[in-house]
Each structure stands twice: as structure tokens, then as C-alpha cells.
mmCIF file of C-alpha atoms and ligand atoms in Angstrom:
data_model
loop_
_atom_site.group_PDB
_atom_site.id
_atom_site.type_symbol
_atom_site.label_atom_id
_atom_site.label_comp_id
_atom_site.label_asym_id
_atom_site.label_seq_id
_atom_site.Cartn_x
_atom_site.Cartn_y
_atom_site.Cartn_z
ATOM 1 C CA MET E 1 -93.485 77.134 -243.278
ATOM 2 C CA SER E 2 -90.588 74.813 -243.654
ATOM 3 C CA LEU E 3 -90.560 71.077 -243.139
ATOM 4 C CA GLN E 4 -91.605 70.213 -239.590
ATOM 5 C CA LEU E 5 -90.838 66.918 -237.870
ATOM 6 C CA THR E 6 -92.570 65.851 -234.652
ATOM 7 C CA PHE E 7 -91.584 62.709 -232.778
ATOM 8 C CA LEU E 8 -94.674 60.609 -232.022
ATOM 9 C CA GLY E 9 -92.463 58.239 -230.051
ATOM 10 C CA THR E 10 -88.742 57.580 -229.513
ATOM 11 C CA GLY E 11 -88.642 54.268 -227.642
ATOM 12 C CA THR E 12 -87.510 50.764 -228.532
ATOM 13 C CA SER E 13 -89.953 47.896 -229.087
ATOM 14 C CA VAL E 14 -90.985 47.392 -225.429
ATOM 15 C CA GLY E 15 -91.268 51.128 -224.740
ATOM 16 C CA VAL E 16 -89.842 52.998 -221.736
ATOM 17 C CA PRO E 17 -90.679 52.436 -218.925
ATOM 18 C CA GLN E 18 -90.649 48.696 -219.517
ATOM 19 C CA ILE E 19 -93.429 46.774 -217.823
ATOM 20 C CA GLY E 20 -92.249 45.619 -214.393
ATOM 21 C CA CYS E 21 -88.898 47.426 -214.373
ATOM 22 C CA THR E 22 -87.738 49.575 -211.447
ATOM 23 C CA CYS E 23 -84.439 50.819 -212.929
ATOM 24 C CA PRO E 24 -83.531 54.536 -212.624
ATOM 25 C CA THR E 25 -84.772 55.319 -216.176
ATOM 26 C CA CYS E 26 -88.051 53.421 -215.866
ATOM 27 C CA THR E 27 -88.796 55.221 -212.575
ATOM 28 C CA SER E 28 -87.373 58.603 -213.677
ATOM 29 C CA ALA E 29 -89.374 61.798 -213.097
ATOM 30 C CA ASP E 30 -87.924 63.341 -216.292
ATOM 31 C CA PRO E 31 -90.712 63.252 -218.927
ATOM 32 C CA ARG E 32 -88.045 62.690 -221.603
ATOM 33 C CA ASP E 33 -87.435 59.247 -220.050
ATOM 34 C CA ARG E 34 -90.972 58.162 -220.985
ATOM 35 C CA ARG E 35 -90.841 56.840 -224.535
ATOM 36 C CA ARG E 36 -93.688 55.589 -226.660
ATOM 37 C CA ARG E 37 -92.778 53.259 -229.509
ATOM 38 C CA SER E 38 -91.101 55.137 -232.387
ATOM 39 C CA GLY E 39 -92.912 57.111 -235.070
ATOM 40 C CA LEU E 40 -92.697 60.494 -236.795
ATOM 41 C CA TYR E 41 -95.169 63.156 -237.962
ATOM 42 C CA VAL E 42 -94.046 65.266 -240.941
ATOM 43 C CA ARG E 43 -95.652 68.534 -242.055
ATOM 44 C CA SER E 44 -94.973 70.858 -244.973
ATOM 45 C CA PRO E 45 -96.919 73.840 -246.347
ATOM 46 C CA GLN E 46 -98.939 71.499 -248.593
ATOM 47 C CA THR E 47 -99.252 68.194 -246.771
ATOM 48 C CA ALA E 48 -98.905 66.149 -243.588
ATOM 49 C CA PHE E 49 -98.084 62.468 -243.180
ATOM 50 C CA VAL E 50 -96.876 59.941 -240.628
ATOM 51 C CA VAL E 51 -93.939 57.570 -240.706
ATOM 52 C CA ASP E 52 -95.073 54.329 -239.014
ATOM 53 C CA THR E 53 -98.120 53.688 -236.859
ATOM 54 C CA PRO E 54 -96.733 52.408 -233.537
ATOM 55 C CA PRO E 55 -98.904 50.841 -230.788
ATOM 56 C CA GLU E 56 -99.436 54.239 -229.104
ATOM 57 C CA PHE E 57 -100.231 55.999 -232.401
ATOM 58 C CA ARG E 58 -103.695 57.050 -231.217
ATOM 59 C CA ILE E 59 -102.411 58.280 -227.831
ATOM 60 C CA ALA E 60 -99.626 60.231 -229.550
ATOM 61 C CA CYS E 61 -102.089 61.883 -231.964
ATOM 62 C CA LEU E 62 -104.337 62.901 -229.082
ATOM 63 C CA GLU E 63 -101.503 64.191 -226.935
ATOM 64 C CA LEU E 64 -99.744 66.106 -229.721
ATOM 65 C CA GLY E 65 -102.872 67.417 -231.436
ATOM 66 C CA VAL E 66 -102.340 65.540 -234.712
ATOM 67 C CA THR E 67 -105.603 65.967 -236.633
ATOM 68 C CA HIS E 68 -104.349 66.172 -240.211
ATOM 69 C CA VAL E 69 -102.796 63.132 -241.922
ATOM 70 C CA GLU E 70 -102.929 62.668 -245.709
ATOM 71 C CA ALA E 71 -100.637 59.659 -246.092
ATOM 72 C CA CYS E 72 -98.617 57.054 -244.244
ATOM 73 C CA ILE E 73 -95.124 55.702 -244.877
ATOM 74 C CA LEU E 74 -93.853 52.513 -243.253
ATOM 75 C CA THR E 75 -90.242 51.682 -242.420
ATOM 76 C CA HIS E 76 -90.826 47.934 -241.916
ATOM 77 C CA ALA E 77 -93.395 45.485 -240.614
ATOM 78 C CA HIS E 78 -92.122 44.939 -237.056
ATOM 79 C CA MET E 79 -95.053 45.171 -234.666
ATOM 80 C CA ASP E 80 -93.643 48.153 -232.726
ATOM 81 C CA HIS E 81 -94.020 50.185 -235.970
ATOM 82 C CA ILE E 82 -97.373 48.955 -237.261
ATOM 83 C CA ALA E 83 -99.533 47.856 -234.313
ATOM 84 C CA GLY E 84 -101.495 51.141 -234.403
ATOM 85 C CA PHE E 85 -102.239 50.897 -238.125
ATOM 86 C CA ASP E 86 -105.981 50.331 -237.707
ATOM 87 C CA ASP E 87 -106.286 53.764 -236.080
ATOM 88 C CA LEU E 88 -105.600 55.396 -239.459
ATOM 89 C CA ARG E 89 -109.315 54.910 -240.119
ATOM 90 C CA ARG E 90 -110.037 58.091 -238.166
ATOM 91 C CA PHE E 91 -108.166 59.992 -240.860
ATOM 92 C CA ASN E 92 -110.307 58.367 -243.575
ATOM 93 C CA THR E 93 -113.271 59.894 -241.795
ATOM 94 C CA LEU E 94 -111.592 63.267 -241.144
ATOM 95 C CA ASN E 95 -110.538 63.429 -244.828
ATOM 96 C CA GLY E 96 -114.097 63.011 -246.068
ATOM 97 C CA LYS E 97 -113.922 59.209 -246.472
ATOM 98 C CA LYS E 98 -110.970 59.466 -248.852
ATOM 99 C CA VAL E 99 -108.731 56.406 -249.287
ATOM 100 C CA LEU E 100 -105.383 57.009 -247.563
ATOM 101 C CA PRO E 101 -102.199 56.103 -249.478
ATOM 102 C CA CYS E 102 -99.623 54.019 -247.587
ATOM 103 C CA TYR E 103 -96.108 53.821 -249.053
ATOM 104 C CA ALA E 104 -93.639 51.058 -248.181
ATOM 105 C CA SER E 105 -91.172 48.622 -249.726
ATOM 106 C CA PRO E 106 -92.756 45.751 -251.701
ATOM 107 C CA GLU E 107 -91.790 43.331 -248.884
ATOM 108 C CA THR E 108 -93.416 45.498 -246.220
ATOM 109 C CA VAL E 109 -96.582 45.898 -248.308
ATOM 110 C CA GLU E 110 -96.774 42.117 -248.649
ATOM 111 C CA ALA E 111 -96.308 41.652 -244.899
ATOM 112 C CA MET E 112 -99.064 44.216 -244.202
ATOM 113 C CA HIS E 113 -101.509 42.241 -246.358
ATOM 114 C CA HIS E 114 -100.751 39.138 -244.265
ATOM 115 C CA ILE E 115 -100.944 40.886 -240.896
ATOM 116 C CA PHE E 116 -104.013 43.031 -241.718
ATOM 117 C CA PRO E 117 -105.861 40.959 -244.365
ATOM 118 C CA TYR E 118 -109.066 42.978 -243.837
ATOM 119 C CA ILE E 119 -107.471 46.309 -244.789
ATOM 120 C CA GLY E 120 -107.571 47.494 -248.391
ATOM 121 C CA LYS E 121 -109.022 50.070 -250.773
ATOM 122 C CA LYS E 122 -112.552 48.688 -250.701
ATOM 123 C CA PRO E 123 -115.225 50.695 -248.957
ATOM 124 C CA LYS E 124 -116.349 49.183 -245.679
ATOM 125 C CA GLU E 125 -119.025 46.561 -245.598
ATOM 126 C CA LYS E 126 -122.234 47.603 -243.958
ATOM 127 C CA GLY E 127 -121.764 48.052 -240.226
ATOM 128 C CA LEU E 128 -117.969 47.654 -240.343
ATOM 129 C CA TYR E 129 -115.619 50.506 -239.621
ATOM 130 C CA ARG E 130 -112.213 49.754 -241.049
ATOM 131 C CA PRO E 131 -109.360 51.687 -242.635
ATOM 132 C CA MET E 132 -109.425 52.310 -246.402
ATOM 133 C CA ILE E 133 -105.797 52.144 -247.483
ATOM 134 C CA ASP E 134 -104.167 52.218 -250.901
ATOM 135 C CA PHE E 135 -100.877 50.319 -250.418
ATOM 136 C CA ARG E 136 -98.187 51.583 -252.795
ATOM 137 C CA SER E 137 -94.876 49.708 -253.159
ATOM 138 C CA VAL E 138 -91.970 52.100 -253.513
ATOM 139 C CA ALA E 139 -88.351 51.427 -254.374
ATOM 140 C CA ARG E 140 -87.492 54.845 -255.818
ATOM 141 C CA ALA E 141 -88.133 58.474 -254.972
ATOM 142 C CA PHE E 142 -91.771 59.568 -254.821
ATOM 143 C CA ARG E 143 -93.689 62.669 -253.785
ATOM 144 C CA ILE E 144 -96.344 63.457 -251.248
ATOM 145 C CA GLY E 145 -97.555 67.001 -251.976
ATOM 146 C CA ASP E 146 -94.534 69.302 -251.984
ATOM 147 C CA VAL E 147 -92.206 66.799 -250.270
ATOM 148 C CA LYS E 148 -89.865 64.544 -252.217
ATOM 149 C CA ILE E 149 -89.240 61.262 -250.410
ATOM 150 C CA VAL E 150 -86.350 58.912 -251.107
ATOM 151 C CA PRO E 151 -86.454 55.360 -249.683
ATOM 152 C CA LEU E 152 -83.216 54.462 -247.882
ATOM 153 C CA PRO E 153 -82.682 50.681 -247.616
ATOM 154 C CA VAL E 154 -80.805 49.723 -244.435
ATOM 155 C CA VAL E 155 -79.821 46.457 -242.749
ATOM 156 C CA HIS E 156 -81.971 45.534 -239.718
ATOM 157 C CA GLY E 157 -81.729 41.808 -239.022
ATOM 158 C CA ASN E 158 -83.466 39.824 -241.742
ATOM 159 C CA VAL E 159 -86.450 42.167 -242.117
ATOM 160 C CA PRO E 160 -86.311 44.428 -245.205
ATOM 161 C CA THR E 161 -86.239 47.920 -243.724
ATOM 162 C CA ASN E 162 -86.232 51.454 -245.096
ATOM 163 C CA GLY E 163 -85.292 54.774 -243.692
ATOM 164 C CA TYR E 164 -86.515 57.834 -245.624
ATOM 165 C CA LEU E 165 -85.020 61.086 -246.839
ATOM 166 C CA PHE E 166 -87.364 64.097 -247.021
ATOM 167 C CA GLU E 167 -86.584 67.020 -249.315
ATOM 168 C CA HIS E 168 -88.413 70.310 -249.364
ATOM 169 C CA GLY E 169 -87.387 73.847 -250.322
ATOM 170 C CA GLY E 170 -83.718 72.905 -250.650
ATOM 171 C CA LYS E 171 -83.604 71.363 -247.154
ATOM 172 C CA ARG E 172 -83.045 67.673 -246.416
ATOM 173 C CA ALA E 173 -83.925 65.571 -243.390
ATOM 174 C CA ALA E 174 -83.427 61.823 -242.989
ATOM 175 C CA TYR E 175 -85.092 59.344 -240.628
ATOM 176 C CA ILE E 176 -83.590 55.900 -239.939
ATOM 177 C CA CYS E 177 -85.195 54.471 -236.806
ATOM 178 C CA ASP E 178 -84.312 50.753 -237.023
ATOM 179 C CA CYS E 179 -80.894 49.907 -238.378
ATOM 180 C CA PHE E 180 -77.851 47.741 -237.747
ATOM 181 C CA GLU E 181 -75.862 48.796 -240.796
ATOM 182 C CA ILE E 182 -76.152 51.554 -243.415
ATOM 183 C CA PRO E 183 -75.118 50.343 -246.907
ATOM 184 C CA ASP E 184 -72.719 52.596 -248.844
ATOM 185 C CA ALA E 185 -75.367 53.465 -251.454
ATOM 186 C CA THR E 186 -77.609 54.800 -248.685
ATOM 187 C CA LEU E 187 -74.763 56.611 -246.915
ATOM 188 C CA ALA E 188 -73.956 58.425 -250.146
ATOM 189 C CA LYS E 189 -77.432 59.971 -250.159
ATOM 190 C CA LEU E 190 -77.103 61.253 -246.597
ATOM 191 C CA ARG E 191 -73.880 63.254 -246.532
ATOM 192 C CA GLY E 192 -74.417 66.771 -245.239
ATOM 193 C CA VAL E 193 -78.174 66.501 -244.574
ATOM 194 C CA ASP E 194 -79.674 69.280 -242.478
ATOM 195 C CA VAL E 195 -81.189 66.849 -239.977
ATOM 196 C CA MET E 196 -80.228 63.198 -239.441
ATOM 197 C CA VAL E 197 -82.366 61.051 -237.147
ATOM 198 C CA LEU E 198 -80.693 57.716 -236.406
ATOM 199 C CA ASP E 199 -81.285 54.539 -234.411
ATOM 200 C CA CYS E 200 -79.252 54.358 -231.179
ATOM 201 C CA LEU E 201 -80.661 51.625 -228.963
ATOM 202 C CA ARG E 202 -78.284 52.112 -226.022
ATOM 203 C CA GLY E 203 -74.655 52.709 -224.978
ATOM 204 C CA THR E 204 -71.719 50.748 -226.267
ATOM 205 C CA ARG E 205 -73.099 47.238 -225.518
ATOM 206 C CA PRO E 206 -73.704 45.847 -229.052
ATOM 207 C CA HIS E 207 -77.033 44.454 -230.316
ATOM 208 C CA SER E 208 -77.617 42.092 -233.233
ATOM 209 C CA THR E 209 -80.166 44.242 -235.137
ATOM 210 C CA HIS E 210 -79.765 47.821 -233.820
ATOM 211 C CA LEU E 211 -77.045 50.434 -233.794
ATOM 212 C CA THR E 212 -75.615 51.295 -230.427
ATOM 213 C CA LEU E 213 -73.638 54.379 -229.436
ATOM 214 C CA GLY E 214 -70.209 53.586 -230.902
ATOM 215 C CA ARG E 215 -71.344 52.759 -234.442
ATOM 216 C CA ALA E 216 -74.122 55.338 -234.374
ATOM 217 C CA LEU E 217 -71.582 58.081 -233.618
ATOM 218 C CA GLU E 218 -69.268 56.818 -236.365
ATOM 219 C CA TYR E 219 -72.112 57.040 -238.870
ATOM 220 C CA MET E 220 -72.983 60.528 -237.659
ATOM 221 C CA LYS E 221 -69.368 61.556 -238.218
ATOM 222 C CA GLU E 222 -69.434 60.143 -241.737
ATOM 223 C CA ILE E 223 -72.790 61.727 -242.586
ATOM 224 C CA ALA E 224 -71.849 65.047 -240.954
ATOM 225 C CA PRO E 225 -75.378 66.450 -240.604
ATOM 226 C CA ARG E 226 -75.962 70.031 -239.437
ATOM 227 C CA ARG E 227 -77.940 68.508 -236.575
ATOM 228 C CA GLY E 228 -78.202 64.864 -235.502
ATOM 229 C CA TYR E 229 -80.744 63.155 -233.246
ATOM 230 C CA PHE E 230 -80.825 59.645 -231.816
ATOM 231 C CA THR E 231 -84.074 57.706 -231.454
ATOM 232 C CA HIS E 232 -85.455 54.188 -230.724
ATOM 233 C CA MET E 233 -83.758 54.120 -227.313
ATOM 234 C CA CYS E 234 -84.178 51.544 -224.535
ATOM 235 C CA HIS E 235 -84.109 52.029 -220.771
ATOM 236 C CA ASP E 236 -80.292 51.898 -220.669
ATOM 237 C CA VAL E 237 -80.501 55.474 -221.945
ATOM 238 C CA LYS E 238 -81.283 57.975 -219.165
ATOM 239 C CA HIS E 239 -81.890 61.148 -221.125
ATOM 240 C CA GLU E 240 -79.991 63.792 -219.165
ATOM 241 C CA GLU E 241 -76.918 61.701 -218.334
ATOM 242 C CA PHE E 242 -76.641 60.103 -221.770
ATOM 243 C CA GLU E 243 -77.049 63.356 -223.666
ATOM 244 C CA ALA E 244 -74.413 65.121 -221.550
ATOM 245 C CA GLU E 245 -71.766 62.793 -223.014
ATOM 246 C CA LEU E 246 -72.716 63.428 -226.664
ATOM 247 C CA PRO E 247 -71.051 65.827 -229.109
ATOM 248 C CA ARG E 248 -72.869 69.154 -229.064
ATOM 249 C CA ARG E 249 -74.420 68.787 -232.535
ATOM 250 C CA ILE E 250 -75.974 65.425 -231.650
ATOM 251 C CA ARG E 251 -78.910 65.330 -229.248
ATOM 252 C CA LEU E 252 -81.389 62.749 -228.051
ATOM 253 C CA ALA E 253 -84.880 62.953 -229.491
ATOM 254 C CA TYR E 254 -87.804 62.667 -227.075
ATOM 255 C CA ASP E 255 -91.537 62.181 -227.460
ATOM 256 C CA GLY E 256 -93.204 65.347 -228.720
ATOM 257 C CA LEU E 257 -89.945 67.027 -229.804
ATOM 258 C CA GLU E 258 -90.560 69.294 -232.812
ATOM 259 C CA LEU E 259 -87.859 70.145 -235.340
ATOM 260 C CA LYS E 260 -88.045 72.778 -238.047
ATOM 261 C CA VAL E 261 -85.864 71.905 -241.014
HETATM 262 ZN ZN1 ZN I 1 -88.438 49.185 -233.869
HETATM 263 ZN ZN1 ZN I 2 -85.921 49.898 -216.762
HETATM 264 ZN ZN1 ZN I 3 -87.568 46.753 -236.150
#
């Protein structure tokens, strides 16, 4: 088995459909126009882990049959990426009450301690059922099982944010879901990756913290991946119409999409 990526969700922070919206995307019959908040499930021959725990994390696990998670990696502490964090406790139980490691930048780890002060390594108090998490600050490459993971700092407003590069068996896949700008040092690590997943909030109308189509395509050109996928899309993006205008090697991700790297 190679590296396998499954999209738990591909939507922007409010999800698609948006509450109370009757636009053509929000009322579309195409299942690819229904987007949970963004997250990724990664599997290799030796391990399985998630990137982010969005609000619909539990629903995504149920729908996609995710029953095996040995670790968690966080991109940043925006609520659309962490609101489902408490649901990791099911994997403590499924893993025989083992503490689950959670890797993130030092800033994100600090934010998690503020937002979820009750979550740590300690075993639960009597009668309480809470996640047991070992937070690990990472600034350099680390490993989970047979996967090498390289943190990729990106610019996303004023919140310290990482994408991640996954390496296994000579193949490389990168995931950058929230990003306004990719620093040169990060770009240098991405050239020629097998799979590049990149933030593309919407068409050409710019946004202050997210990439939109013009810049996202420029980055894809510079990175020149074998295959590129856009994620973290809002309701401006109607899957079929939007994808038809893209270069052939760049597609739109959708919830439940599985990629073999
Ligand atoms: Zn986000
Ligand atoms: Zn809408
Ligand atoms: Zn964000």
C-alpha cells in the first residue's frame, strides 16, 4: 500500500451549504457541492493519522468508515480546524486507552491549551470521559510510523499556520489548506511533489487571509506537482462549472475523495 489521502472535508469555515443561503451552489444537487469543514485522513502501511479535527470530524469518520487513528496533526488553531478535537477520545478507547500524540507548531499547541484547558496526558478523573492527548510542538521534520512529515510554515493572516509535507516510499504529498502566501523557504520544499493540495477559497475575487484562484494557480505553476487539488472552498465555487475551467492536472477536491500517492 502506498500513501493514501482521504478528504474528511473540503469547505471553508462556514461550510457549504451556508446556513440560510439559497444560491445555486448551496442548493445544488451535486454531492460534491456539499462541503464539511476541511480536514484530511492519511494512511500508510504502518500507520494512520488525521490532519485537523474540524467541527464535523465525528460525522466524517462515521461516513467514511475511519476507525483507525494513531495520531493527530494540526495546521492552526482556527475553530473550523479544531472544533471536533474532543471527539479524538473515541480513538483513545479504540487504541486500548493509549495516549494519542498531537503534533503542531509551538503557537498552536499553546492555543490548544487555552481553548481546551481540560485536555492533556493525564488519565481521566473518575466519571469523566475526556481525550488523553500528548501535545508535541514541532518545528522540524518528524515521523509517524513509516511517514516522514515536514512542517511547512505559511502566511494566513496573523495566525501561525502550517501546511505539511508527507514522504513515504519515495513519494511526496503536500497539504496546505489555509494560506494567503507561501514563503520562499516553503516553496523550495514543494517543487515537483507528486500531489499538492492547496487552499483556493473562490474565484479571482481576492481575500485577506486565503488564496483565491489567480494566486493559487500561479503557485501551482511554480510548484509543478504531478497532480494538484484545491480545497477549503466557499459557495462561490460550484464544483462542475469551476473545475471545467481549470488546467487538466489541477482538480477540485471534494468530501470523501481518496488519493493514492
Ligand atoms: Zn480554515
Ligand atoms: Zn450559497
Ligand atoms: Zn484558518
